[in-house]
């Protein structure tokens, strides 16, 4: 049996990300979750992404915030 791909998911704290994570893990996939904090360390981020066959990026900024200069930088 072929090995299932390793899936990296960015944005697992959101509704869709959380359900994708549960779905993939429940079906035997190895899932690497990538948090906002993880992205602050470029070396770690490169290492984690290099271990993934697929990366799903669902990260974003919530729509319930005022679009100020400070929030734009986040």
Tab-separated table of C-alpha atoms in Angstrom:
chain	number	residue	atom	x	y	z
A	1	UNK	CA	0.000	0.000	0.000
A	2	UNK	CA	1.361	3.424	-0.942
A	3	UNK	CA	2.248	5.792	1.852
A	4	UNK	CA	-0.177	8.691	2.269
A	5	UNK	CA	1.214	12.184	1.754
A	6	UNK	CA	2.212	14.407	4.670
A	7	UNK	CA	-0.096	17.416	4.821
A	8	UNK	CA	0.830	20.776	6.323
A	9	UNK	CA	-2.063	22.981	7.379
A	10	UNK	CA	-1.717	26.657	8.187
A	11	UNK	CA	-4.801	28.076	9.894
A	12	UNK	CA	-5.961	25.066	11.915
A	13	UNK	CA	-7.581	27.266	14.557
A	14	UNK	CA	-10.263	28.321	12.096
A	15	UNK	CA	-13.454	26.412	11.326
A	16	UNK	CA	-12.331	24.915	8.008
A	17	UNK	CA	-8.760	24.235	9.138
A	18	UNK	CA	-9.897	22.423	12.268
A	19	UNK	CA	-12.252	20.179	10.295
A	20	UNK	CA	-9.674	19.435	7.596
A	21	UNK	CA	-7.150	18.529	10.293
A	22	UNK	CA	-9.618	16.150	11.951
A	23	UNK	CA	-10.595	14.639	8.598
A	24	UNK	CA	-7.042	13.993	7.424
A	25	UNK	CA	-5.805	12.620	10.761
A	26	UNK	CA	-8.920	10.468	11.048
A	27	UNK	CA	-8.130	8.969	7.639
A	28	UNK	CA	-4.536	8.069	8.463
A	29	UNK	CA	-2.665	11.058	7.062
A	30	UNK	CA	0.231	12.624	8.942
A	31	UNK	CA	-0.648	16.280	9.513
A	32	UNK	CA	1.794	19.033	10.436
A	33	UNK	CA	0.066	22.095	11.859
A	34	UNK	CA	1.689	25.476	11.324
A	35	UNK	CA	0.704	28.284	13.705
A	36	UNK	CA	1.142	32.038	13.443
A	37	UNK	CA	3.872	31.799	16.090
A	38	UNK	CA	5.691	29.111	14.080
A	39	UNK	CA	5.924	31.469	11.108
A	40	UNK	CA	8.106	33.865	13.098
A	41	UNK	CA	11.025	31.410	12.850
A	42	UNK	CA	11.923	31.154	9.152
A	43	UNK	CA	14.327	28.238	9.650
A	44	UNK	CA	11.731	26.170	11.483
A	45	UNK	CA	9.076	27.065	8.918
A	46	UNK	CA	11.300	25.991	6.012
A	47	UNK	CA	12.073	22.712	7.776
A	48	UNK	CA	8.412	21.925	8.421
A	49	UNK	CA	7.341	22.822	4.880
A	50	UNK	CA	10.137	20.679	3.436
A	51	UNK	CA	8.636	17.682	5.281
A	52	UNK	CA	5.226	18.206	3.675
A	53	UNK	CA	4.014	16.811	0.392
A	54	UNK	CA	1.089	19.253	0.400
A	55	UNK	CA	0.584	22.568	2.226
A	56	UNK	CA	-2.900	24.018	2.710
A	57	UNK	CA	-2.838	27.702	3.685
A	58	UNK	CA	-6.052	28.833	5.347
A	59	UNK	CA	-4.472	31.552	7.477
A	60	UNK	CA	-5.850	35.018	7.386
A	61	UNK	CA	-6.956	37.922	9.496
A	62	UNK	CA	-10.459	37.873	10.920
A	63	UNK	CA	-13.073	39.946	9.151
A	64	UNK	CA	-14.374	41.364	12.414
A	65	UNK	CA	-11.478	43.827	12.791
A	66	UNK	CA	-11.102	47.406	11.614
A	67	UNK	CA	-8.627	47.546	8.706
A	68	UNK	CA	-6.097	49.901	10.355
A	69	UNK	CA	-2.442	50.293	9.345
A	70	UNK	CA	-1.422	48.200	12.365
A	71	UNK	CA	-3.833	45.397	11.433
A	72	UNK	CA	-2.668	45.528	7.803
A	73	UNK	CA	0.891	44.782	8.973
A	74	UNK	CA	-0.245	41.665	10.849
